[in-house]
Short mmCIF file of C-alpha atoms and ligand atoms in Angstrom, two decimals:
data_model
loop_
_atom_site.label_atom_id
_atom_site.label_comp_id
_atom_site.label_asym_id
_atom_site.label_seq_id
_atom_site.Cartn_x
_atom_site.Cartn_y
_atom_site.Cartn_z
CA MET U 588 195.60 65.65 87.37
CA LYS U 589 194.86 66.99 90.83
CA ASN U 590 194.47 64.68 93.82
CA LEU U 591 190.88 64.58 95.08
CA PRO U 592 190.33 66.41 98.38
CA GLN U 593 188.46 63.43 99.87
CA SER U 594 191.40 61.10 99.02
CA ILE U 595 193.83 63.50 100.69
CA ILE U 596 191.62 63.76 103.78
CA ARG U 597 191.17 59.96 103.96
CA LYS U 598 194.92 59.38 103.70
CA LYS U 599 195.64 61.81 106.53
CA ARG U 600 192.72 60.50 108.59
CA ASP U 601 194.25 57.02 108.35
CA GLY U 602 197.62 58.24 109.56
CA PHE U 603 199.64 58.30 106.32
CA GLU U 604 202.10 60.97 105.25
CA LEU U 605 200.92 63.29 102.47
CA SER U 606 203.19 64.07 99.53
CA GLY U 607 204.20 67.59 98.54
CA ASP U 608 201.88 67.34 95.51
CA GLU U 609 198.92 66.33 97.65
CA LEU U 610 199.51 69.20 100.06
CA ARG U 611 199.93 71.68 97.19
CA ASP U 612 196.71 70.44 95.55
CA PHE U 613 194.80 70.77 98.80
CA ALA U 614 196.13 74.30 99.45
CA SER U 615 195.35 75.45 95.92
CA GLY U 616 191.85 73.94 96.17
CA VAL U 617 191.31 75.81 99.44
CA ALA U 618 192.48 79.01 97.76
CA ASP U 619 190.37 78.70 94.60
CA GLY U 620 187.25 77.53 96.45
CA SER U 621 187.09 74.03 94.93
CA VAL U 622 187.70 72.54 98.40
CA SER U 623 184.60 73.07 100.55
CA GLU U 624 184.41 74.37 104.14
CA ALA U 625 183.39 70.86 105.26
CA GLN U 626 186.51 69.42 103.61
CA ILE U 627 188.71 72.06 105.25
CA ALA U 628 187.21 71.14 108.62
CA ALA U 629 187.71 67.41 108.02
CA PHE U 630 191.31 67.94 106.89
CA SER U 631 192.07 70.14 109.91
CA MET U 632 190.58 67.57 112.30
CA ALA U 633 192.52 64.75 110.60
CA VAL U 634 195.74 66.75 111.02
CA TYR U 635 194.77 67.58 114.60
CA PHE U 636 194.58 63.85 115.47
CA GLN U 637 197.27 62.41 113.17
CA ASP U 638 199.65 65.38 113.09
CA VAL U 639 202.15 66.13 110.32
CA SER U 640 205.78 65.07 109.89
CA PRO U 641 208.57 67.69 109.75
CA ARG U 642 208.66 67.29 105.95
CA GLU U 643 204.88 67.72 105.63
CA ARG U 644 205.06 70.78 107.89
CA VAL U 645 207.53 72.50 105.55
CA ASP U 646 205.64 71.44 102.40
CA TRP U 647 202.32 72.63 103.84
CA THR U 648 203.81 75.98 104.87
CA LEU U 649 205.25 76.55 101.40
CA ALA U 650 201.98 75.41 99.78
CA VAL U 651 200.03 77.96 101.85
CA ARG U 652 202.59 80.65 100.97
CA ASP U 653 202.32 79.84 97.27
CA SER U 654 198.51 79.74 97.29
CA GLY U 655 198.66 83.47 96.42
CA LYS U 656 201.10 86.27 95.65
CA VAL U 657 204.44 86.55 97.43
CA LEU U 658 205.55 90.17 97.94
CA SER U 659 208.91 91.58 96.99
CA TRP U 660 210.20 94.99 98.05
CA ALA U 661 212.98 95.36 95.47
CA ASP U 662 210.91 97.73 93.30
CA HIS U 663 209.77 99.78 96.26
CA GLY U 664 213.14 101.13 97.35
CA ILE U 665 213.04 99.49 100.76
CA GLY U 666 214.67 96.46 102.30
CA LEU U 667 217.63 95.53 104.45
CA ASP U 668 220.17 96.25 101.70
CA ARG U 669 218.87 99.83 101.47
CA GLY U 670 219.01 100.48 105.21
CA ALA U 671 215.21 100.29 105.47
CA PRO U 672 214.57 96.75 106.74
CA VAL U 673 211.23 95.07 106.27
CA ILE U 674 210.35 93.31 109.53
CA ASP U 675 207.44 92.02 111.57
CA LYS U 676 206.33 90.27 114.74
CA HIS U 677 203.53 87.76 115.12
CA SER U 678 201.88 86.30 118.18
CA THR U 679 200.38 82.84 118.50
CA GLY U 680 197.43 84.53 120.21
CA GLY U 681 196.38 85.60 123.64
CA VAL U 682 193.83 87.53 125.65
CA GLY U 683 194.41 91.29 125.76
CA ASP U 684 197.36 90.75 123.41
CA SER U 685 197.32 94.05 121.53
CA VAL U 686 201.12 94.21 121.09
CA SER U 687 200.96 94.61 117.28
CA LEU U 688 198.90 97.79 117.45
CA MET U 689 201.62 99.56 119.44
CA LEU U 690 204.83 97.81 118.45
CA GLY U 691 204.18 98.13 114.70
CA PRO U 692 204.00 101.95 114.73
CA MET U 693 206.91 102.13 117.21
CA LEU U 694 209.13 100.10 114.87
CA ALA U 695 208.05 102.23 111.91
CA ALA U 696 209.04 105.33 113.87
CA CYS U 697 212.47 103.71 114.44
CA GLY U 698 213.13 103.41 110.68
CA ALA U 699 211.76 99.94 109.87
CA HIS U 700 208.96 98.97 107.47
CA ILE U 701 206.24 96.65 108.70
CA PRO U 702 203.98 94.88 106.20
CA MET U 703 201.86 93.04 108.73
CA ILE U 704 199.50 90.33 107.46
CA ALA U 705 197.44 89.45 110.52
CA GLY U 706 194.35 87.44 111.34
CA ARG U 707 190.94 87.75 112.96
CA GLY U 708 190.19 86.31 116.39
CA LEU U 709 191.03 82.64 116.74
CA ALA U 710 189.22 80.43 119.27
CA HIS U 711 189.26 82.32 122.61
CA THR U 712 192.08 84.69 121.54
CA GLY U 713 191.64 88.15 120.02
CA GLY U 714 192.75 89.04 116.48
CA THR U 715 194.52 92.18 115.27
CA ILE U 716 192.24 92.38 112.24
CA ASP U 717 189.04 92.34 114.31
CA LYS U 718 190.54 95.07 116.49
CA LEU U 719 191.38 97.30 113.51
CA GLU U 720 187.99 96.68 111.91
CA SER U 721 186.39 98.31 114.95
CA ILE U 722 187.71 101.59 113.48
CA PRO U 723 185.10 102.88 111.01
CA GLY U 724 186.41 102.84 107.44
CA TYR U 725 189.62 100.89 108.13
CA THR U 726 189.93 98.48 105.19
CA THR U 727 191.88 95.34 106.07
CA GLY U 728 191.52 93.68 102.65
CA LEU U 729 193.63 96.07 100.55
CA PRO U 730 194.97 94.87 97.18
CA PRO U 731 198.72 94.11 97.35
CA ALA U 732 199.75 97.23 95.37
CA ASP U 733 197.94 99.53 97.84
CA PHE U 734 199.26 97.54 100.82
CA GLN U 735 202.81 97.98 99.55
CA ARG U 736 202.26 101.68 98.85
CA VAL U 737 201.06 102.34 102.41
CA VAL U 738 204.01 100.36 103.85
CA ARG U 739 206.41 102.42 101.73
CA GLU U 740 204.81 105.79 102.54
CA VAL U 741 203.84 105.33 106.19
CA GLY U 742 206.22 102.59 107.29
CA ILE U 743 203.44 100.28 108.41
CA ALA U 744 200.23 98.76 107.13
CA ILE U 745 198.24 95.98 108.75
CA VAL U 746 196.07 93.86 106.46
CA ARG U 747 194.36 90.48 106.56
CA GLN U 748 194.70 87.43 104.35
CA THR U 749 192.78 88.02 101.09
CA ASP U 750 192.02 86.20 97.85
CA THR U 751 195.51 87.31 96.75
CA LEU U 752 197.57 87.25 99.97
CA ALA U 753 197.77 83.82 101.65
CA PRO U 754 194.27 82.87 100.39
CA ALA U 755 194.59 79.28 101.62
CA ASP U 756 195.23 80.57 105.15
CA ARG U 757 192.26 82.95 104.87
CA ARG U 758 189.80 80.05 104.60
CA MET U 759 191.68 77.56 106.77
CA TYR U 760 191.93 80.14 109.55
CA ALA U 761 188.22 80.96 109.54
CA VAL U 762 187.24 77.28 109.65
CA ARG U 763 189.80 76.33 112.33
CA ASP U 764 188.47 79.18 114.50
CA VAL U 765 185.07 77.53 114.86
CA THR U 766 185.90 73.81 114.65
CA ALA U 767 188.20 73.31 117.67
CA THR U 768 191.16 72.64 115.36
CA VAL U 769 193.38 75.59 116.21
CA GLU U 770 195.66 73.71 118.60
CA ASN U 771 197.83 71.78 116.20
CA ARG U 772 201.45 72.90 115.96
CA GLY U 773 201.81 72.02 112.27
CA LEU U 774 198.71 74.02 111.32
CA ILE U 775 199.80 76.98 113.46
CA THR U 776 203.32 76.92 112.00
CA ALA U 777 202.04 76.93 108.43
CA SER U 778 199.43 79.61 109.15
CA ILE U 779 201.87 82.00 110.76
CA VAL U 780 205.09 81.36 108.86
CA ALA U 781 203.34 81.28 105.46
CA LYS U 782 201.80 84.74 106.05
CA LYS U 783 205.20 86.12 107.02
CA LEU U 784 206.89 84.56 103.98
CA VAL U 785 204.20 86.14 101.79
CA ALA U 786 205.11 89.53 103.30
CA GLY U 787 208.74 89.19 102.10
CA LEU U 788 210.37 89.97 105.46
CA ASP U 789 214.03 90.57 106.24
CA ALA U 790 213.45 89.38 109.83
CA LEU U 791 210.68 88.05 112.05
CA VAL U 792 210.24 87.76 115.78
CA LEU U 793 207.53 85.44 117.05
CA ASP U 794 205.71 85.83 120.33
CA VAL U 795 204.76 82.30 121.36
CA LYS U 796 202.39 82.46 124.30
CA ALA U 797 202.42 79.85 127.05
CA GLY U 798 199.90 79.42 129.85
CA ASN U 799 196.23 78.98 130.40
CA GLY U 800 195.18 81.85 128.09
CA ALA U 801 197.43 80.72 125.24
CA VAL U 802 196.72 78.30 122.41
CA MET U 803 199.63 76.22 123.79
CA GLN U 804 198.89 76.05 127.50
CA ASP U 805 201.91 73.97 128.38
CA ARG U 806 205.36 75.57 128.40
CA ASP U 807 207.03 72.59 126.71
CA ASP U 808 204.40 72.61 123.95
CA ALA U 809 205.00 76.33 123.44
CA LEU U 810 208.75 75.72 123.24
CA ALA U 811 208.24 72.93 120.71
CA LEU U 812 205.99 75.21 118.63
CA ALA U 813 208.58 78.00 118.79
CA ARG U 814 211.33 75.60 117.70
CA MET U 815 209.23 74.45 114.72
CA MET U 816 208.35 77.95 113.54
CA VAL U 817 211.93 79.20 113.94
CA ASP U 818 213.25 76.22 111.98
CA VAL U 819 210.66 76.54 109.19
CA GLY U 820 211.16 80.34 108.98
CA ASN U 821 214.96 80.13 108.92
CA GLY U 822 214.84 77.15 106.54
CA ALA U 823 212.78 79.22 104.11
CA GLY U 824 215.37 82.02 104.19
CA MET U 825 213.59 84.37 106.64
CA PRO U 826 215.73 85.06 109.75
CA THR U 827 213.39 84.14 112.61
CA ILE U 828 213.61 84.10 116.38
CA ALA U 829 210.90 83.43 118.97
CA ARG U 830 210.18 84.49 122.50
CA ILE U 831 208.05 82.45 124.83
CA THR U 832 205.92 84.82 126.90
CA ASP U 833 203.49 84.22 129.71
CA MET U 834 199.73 84.12 129.17
CA SER U 835 198.62 83.12 132.65
CA GLU U 836 197.24 86.68 133.01
CA PRO U 837 195.66 88.93 130.37
CA LEU U 838 198.42 91.01 128.80
CA ALA U 839 196.54 94.29 129.03
CA PHE U 840 193.89 96.18 130.96
CA THR U 841 191.32 95.36 128.26
CA ALA U 842 190.14 92.40 126.16
CA GLY U 843 187.78 93.23 123.32
CA ASN U 844 188.22 94.81 119.92
CA ALA U 845 187.43 98.54 120.21
CA LEU U 846 188.51 98.51 123.86
CA GLU U 847 191.97 97.26 122.89
CA VAL U 848 192.28 99.89 120.16
CA GLN U 849 191.42 102.51 122.75
CA GLU U 850 194.00 101.13 125.18
CA SER U 851 196.60 101.12 122.39
CA ILE U 852 195.88 104.76 121.60
CA GLU U 853 196.31 105.62 125.28
CA TYR U 854 199.58 103.67 125.37
CA LEU U 855 200.91 105.51 122.31
CA THR U 856 199.83 108.94 123.50
CA GLY U 857 201.34 108.96 126.98
CA GLY U 858 198.47 107.30 128.85
CA PRO U 859 198.76 104.32 131.19
CA GLN U 860 200.94 101.44 130.01
CA HIS U 861 200.14 97.99 131.37
CA PRO U 862 203.49 96.80 132.80
CA ARG U 863 203.33 93.27 131.32
CA LEU U 864 202.32 94.63 127.92
CA ARG U 865 205.20 97.13 127.99
CA THR U 866 207.69 94.38 128.90
CA VAL U 867 206.63 92.24 125.92
CA ILE U 868 206.53 95.19 123.49
CA GLU U 869 210.01 96.34 124.47
CA ALA U 870 211.52 92.83 124.39
CA LEU U 871 210.15 91.98 120.94
CA GLY U 872 210.93 95.46 119.62
CA THR U 873 214.56 95.45 120.75
CA ASP U 874 215.01 91.90 119.39
CA LEU U 875 213.89 93.04 115.95
CA LEU U 876 215.84 96.30 115.85
CA LEU U 877 219.03 94.46 116.84
CA GLN U 878 218.38 91.59 114.45
CA VAL U 879 218.39 93.89 111.41
CA GLY U 880 221.20 96.09 112.71
CA LEU U 881 219.21 99.33 113.01
CA PHE U 882 220.81 99.67 116.48
CA LYS U 883 223.99 98.16 117.83
CA THR U 884 223.03 97.66 121.47
CA ARG U 885 219.88 96.65 123.33
CA LYS U 886 220.15 99.86 125.33
CA ALA U 887 220.13 102.04 122.19
CA ALA U 888 217.25 100.08 120.65
CA LEU U 889 215.23 100.40 123.85
CA ALA U 890 215.91 104.13 124.05
CA ALA U 891 214.70 104.54 120.45
CA LEU U 892 211.51 102.59 121.15
CA ARG U 893 210.78 104.68 124.25
CA SER U 894 211.51 107.90 122.45
CA SER U 895 209.10 106.89 119.67
CA ILE U 896 206.40 107.16 122.34
CA SER U 897 207.62 110.28 124.17
CA SER U 898 208.18 112.19 120.91
CA GLY U 899 204.72 111.27 119.58
CA ALA U 900 206.32 109.69 116.47
CA ALA U 901 204.78 106.24 117.02
CA ALA U 902 201.33 107.75 117.64
CA GLU U 903 201.68 109.76 114.45
CA ARG U 904 202.54 106.58 112.45
CA PHE U 905 199.50 104.84 113.90
CA GLU U 906 197.21 107.74 112.96
CA ARG U 907 198.67 108.01 109.46
CA MET U 908 198.27 104.26 108.92
CA VAL U 909 194.63 104.35 110.04
CA HIS U 910 193.89 107.25 107.69
CA ALA U 911 195.80 105.68 104.77
CA MET U 912 193.77 102.49 105.24
CA GLY U 913 190.47 104.38 104.96
CA GLY U 914 189.87 105.27 108.61
CA PRO U 915 189.40 108.72 110.17
CA SER U 916 192.25 111.26 110.20
CA ASP U 917 191.61 112.29 113.80
CA LEU U 918 191.28 108.95 115.63
CA LEU U 919 193.90 109.89 118.20
CA ASN U 920 192.24 113.17 119.15
CA ARG U 921 188.70 111.86 119.14
CA PRO U 922 188.80 108.10 119.79
CA LEU U 923 185.48 108.04 121.59
CA VAL U 924 183.72 109.69 118.65
CA HIS U 925 184.92 106.93 116.31
CA LEU U 926 184.95 103.86 118.58
CA ALA U 927 181.32 103.31 119.49
CA PRO U 928 180.83 102.35 123.16
CA ALA U 929 178.75 99.36 124.27
CA PRO U 930 175.28 100.27 125.60
CA VAL U 931 175.76 98.43 128.91
CA VAL U 932 178.89 98.82 131.05
CA MET U 933 178.83 96.93 134.33
CA PRO U 934 181.44 96.57 137.10
CA VAL U 935 182.09 93.04 138.38
CA TYR U 936 183.05 92.70 142.04
CA ALA U 937 184.56 89.84 144.02
CA ASP U 938 182.30 88.25 146.63
CA ARG U 939 184.74 88.84 149.48
CA VAL U 940 187.74 90.95 150.46
CA ALA U 941 190.77 89.12 149.02
CA VAL U 942 193.80 89.37 146.78
CA VAL U 943 193.73 87.96 143.28
CA SER U 944 195.92 84.84 143.17
CA GLY U 945 195.24 83.81 139.57
CA MET U 946 192.66 83.61 136.84
CA ASP U 947 191.32 81.37 134.10
CA VAL U 948 192.41 83.57 131.20
CA ARG U 949 190.92 81.20 128.65
CA ALA U 950 187.50 81.62 130.31
CA LEU U 951 187.93 85.41 130.16
CA GLY U 952 188.68 85.09 126.43
CA TRP U 953 185.62 82.91 125.87
CA SER U 954 183.47 85.42 127.75
CA VAL U 955 184.48 88.06 125.17
CA VAL U 956 183.51 85.64 122.37
CA THR U 957 180.17 84.95 124.11
CA LEU U 958 179.51 88.66 124.47
CA GLY U 959 179.70 88.83 120.65
CA GLY U 960 183.35 89.89 120.32
CA GLY U 961 184.30 86.63 118.51
CA ARG U 962 182.66 84.21 116.10
CA THR U 963 180.74 80.95 116.21
CA SER U 964 180.70 80.53 112.42
CA PRO U 965 183.23 81.58 109.75
CA ASP U 966 182.91 85.22 108.65
CA ALA U 967 180.01 85.89 111.05
CA PRO U 968 179.79 89.59 112.03
CA ILE U 969 181.04 90.51 115.47
CA ASN U 970 180.22 93.35 117.85
CA PRO U 971 183.37 95.50 118.14
CA ALA U 972 182.21 97.38 121.23
CA VAL U 973 181.89 94.46 123.65
CA GLY U 974 184.56 93.09 125.98
CA LEU U 975 186.23 93.60 129.33
CA SER U 976 188.11 96.59 130.70
CA ALA U 977 190.07 97.46 133.84
CA LEU U 978 191.02 93.80 134.28
CA VAL U 979 192.89 93.44 137.56
CA GLN U 980 196.23 91.68 137.76
CA VAL U 981 197.47 88.98 140.10
CA GLY U 982 198.13 90.56 143.50
CA ALA U 983 195.34 93.17 143.24
CA GLU U 984 193.23 93.78 146.34
CA VAL U 985 189.56 93.33 145.57
CA GLY U 986 186.29 93.00 147.43
CA PRO U 987 182.50 93.29 147.24
CA GLN U 988 180.87 96.50 146.12
CA ALA U 989 180.86 99.06 148.95
CA GLY U 990 177.41 99.81 150.37
CA ALA U 991 175.77 103.19 149.89
CA ASP U 992 176.71 104.19 153.44
CA ALA U 993 180.42 103.29 153.08
CA GLY U 994 182.83 106.16 153.60
CA PRO U 995 185.26 107.50 151.00
CA SER U 996 188.06 105.23 152.29
CA SER U 997 186.09 102.12 151.38
CA THR U 998 186.52 102.34 147.60
CA VAL U 999 186.83 98.81 146.34
CA GLN U 1000 188.38 97.85 143.05
CA PRO U 1001 186.19 95.74 140.76
CA LEU U 1002 187.66 92.70 139.00
CA ALA U 1003 186.75 94.20 135.65
CA PHE U 1004 184.05 96.10 133.78
CA VAL U 1005 181.91 94.15 131.34
CA HIS U 1006 180.93 95.98 128.12
CA ALA U 1007 177.86 94.32 126.62
CA SER U 1008 175.13 94.84 124.06
CA ASN U 1009 172.37 94.23 126.62
CA GLN U 1010 171.75 93.67 130.33
CA GLN U 1011 171.27 89.90 130.05
CA SER U 1012 174.56 89.22 128.27
CA ALA U 1013 176.30 91.63 130.68
CA GLU U 1014 175.04 89.61 133.65
CA GLN U 1015 176.09 86.31 132.06
CA ALA U 1016 179.56 87.66 131.32
CA ALA U 1017 179.82 89.12 134.84
CA ALA U 1018 179.16 85.67 136.32
CA ALA U 1019 181.76 84.12 133.99
CA VAL U 1020 184.34 86.77 134.95
CA ARG U 1021 183.72 86.29 138.67
CA ALA U 1022 184.07 82.53 138.28
CA ALA U 1023 187.31 82.95 136.29
CA TYR U 1024 189.18 84.61 139.17
CA ARG U 1025 190.93 82.80 142.04
CA PHE U 1026 191.43 84.49 145.38
CA ALA U 1027 193.65 84.26 148.45
CA ASP U 1028 193.36 85.82 151.88
CA PRO U 1029 194.27 89.52 151.95
CA SER U 1030 197.67 89.12 153.62
CA THR U 1031 198.89 86.38 151.23
CA GLN U 1032 201.84 87.12 148.95
CA THR U 1033 200.74 86.40 145.35
CA PRO U 1034 203.55 87.24 142.92
CA SER U 1035 202.83 87.44 139.19
CA ALA U 1036 204.60 84.92 136.93
CA PRO U 1037 207.46 86.56 134.99
CA VAL U 1038 206.20 87.53 131.54
CA LEU U 1039 209.39 86.77 129.58
CA ILE U 1040 210.01 83.03 129.75
CA ASP U 1041 212.53 81.97 127.09
CA VAL U 1042 214.07 82.77 123.70
CA VAL U 1043 214.46 80.36 120.78
CA HIS U 1044 217.02 81.12 118.05
N1 URA D 1811 198.03 83.19 114.44
C1 URA D 1811 197.91 82.78 113.15
O1 URA D 1811 198.06 83.58 112.23
N2 URA D 1811 197.61 81.51 112.90
C2 URA D 1811 197.46 80.59 113.87
O2 URA D 1811 197.21 79.45 113.57
C3 URA D 1811 197.59 81.01 115.21
C4 URA D 1811 197.87 82.33 115.47
#
């Protein structure tokens, strides 16, 4: 007989260790709907306060994995033993963290296969699935057979958790997003590693963010999370490494769903590449290509990744994936036709002439949620068009808007542009953005924090 959800929640609430059976029963109840949203929230909060032991962490991860189907590539003619490795990366979440949208197609162009099971936005961080769903027609909930077909034919497909793929994580994730229960290392480990085990990977590289815009703000917490995920991944037979990367600045010029897709298209088609974003993409990409032996040296792997952009091969993979998933066939040529713009676009200026010395990245992320780019209840619709663009980096010279009589030499860079559904929410977001930035006097040296912090094997 199954353990009752309320007994499992009570036991965890009171600080006791749950057995493998109890964790499996809870995960299967989450997956089949017999555990309610309220019970998921109570369980997540109990785990948040009482935490899980290393043994519970492994059992919970495997229970989430086994809540649905686990993919195998043996019948699809791909896999490490056939020279066509099946690999992936996953981030713990950040602001302007659109790495997957570019790195996935780049890796596919380098000969790998990427079955990426990703998530929607989580707390103040953006989600790959929300970004892709801003493309009209793109279907993130494909049945496994179609998902595997697209991976085989195109080299990459990005889908979400479904009733078949990691169903327990699908519901847990949506509830954690809106109940302030994201920041528990055991829950994060299970959520991420289970999805990757479901995908049947030959190798995984994790991007564990550290800093104010990350789920783990503290560097030691990020390292501990990386250690846990690497150990659980390796222990389950999936070669896993992790990088700790900095999230004390947004990782890209934009934060917001359609805006990040647009920036990714520009990146893939020879447009501007945010330097911090490029550093992370190239580090994670070379790690993976070396890990599965597609290249022998970091230099050769890096050259292949760069040539996937200059040759147009990565852009072509991205476009083919979008079309295969139900989206338009000409997204790259006509992005602005397909990605609807927000009705109000407003520059935000600093109050004085200064250099940017830092920013509250978490507040920037929450401002995107408040604009309608994230959720306040599970499965609520979001507005894909809203967000922030042209976000300045640490060290940028900024100032107030130049007056009408200012000469051409007085062009002043705004802090960002707010993209909103109406004037009122644009003004609220503009105030939040202005308050999120910290400034120093113009002559002050304000170096950016290095983006690559550490590696965990
Ligand atoms: N990404 C996930 O898939 N799950 C988490 O819990 C955090 C980031």
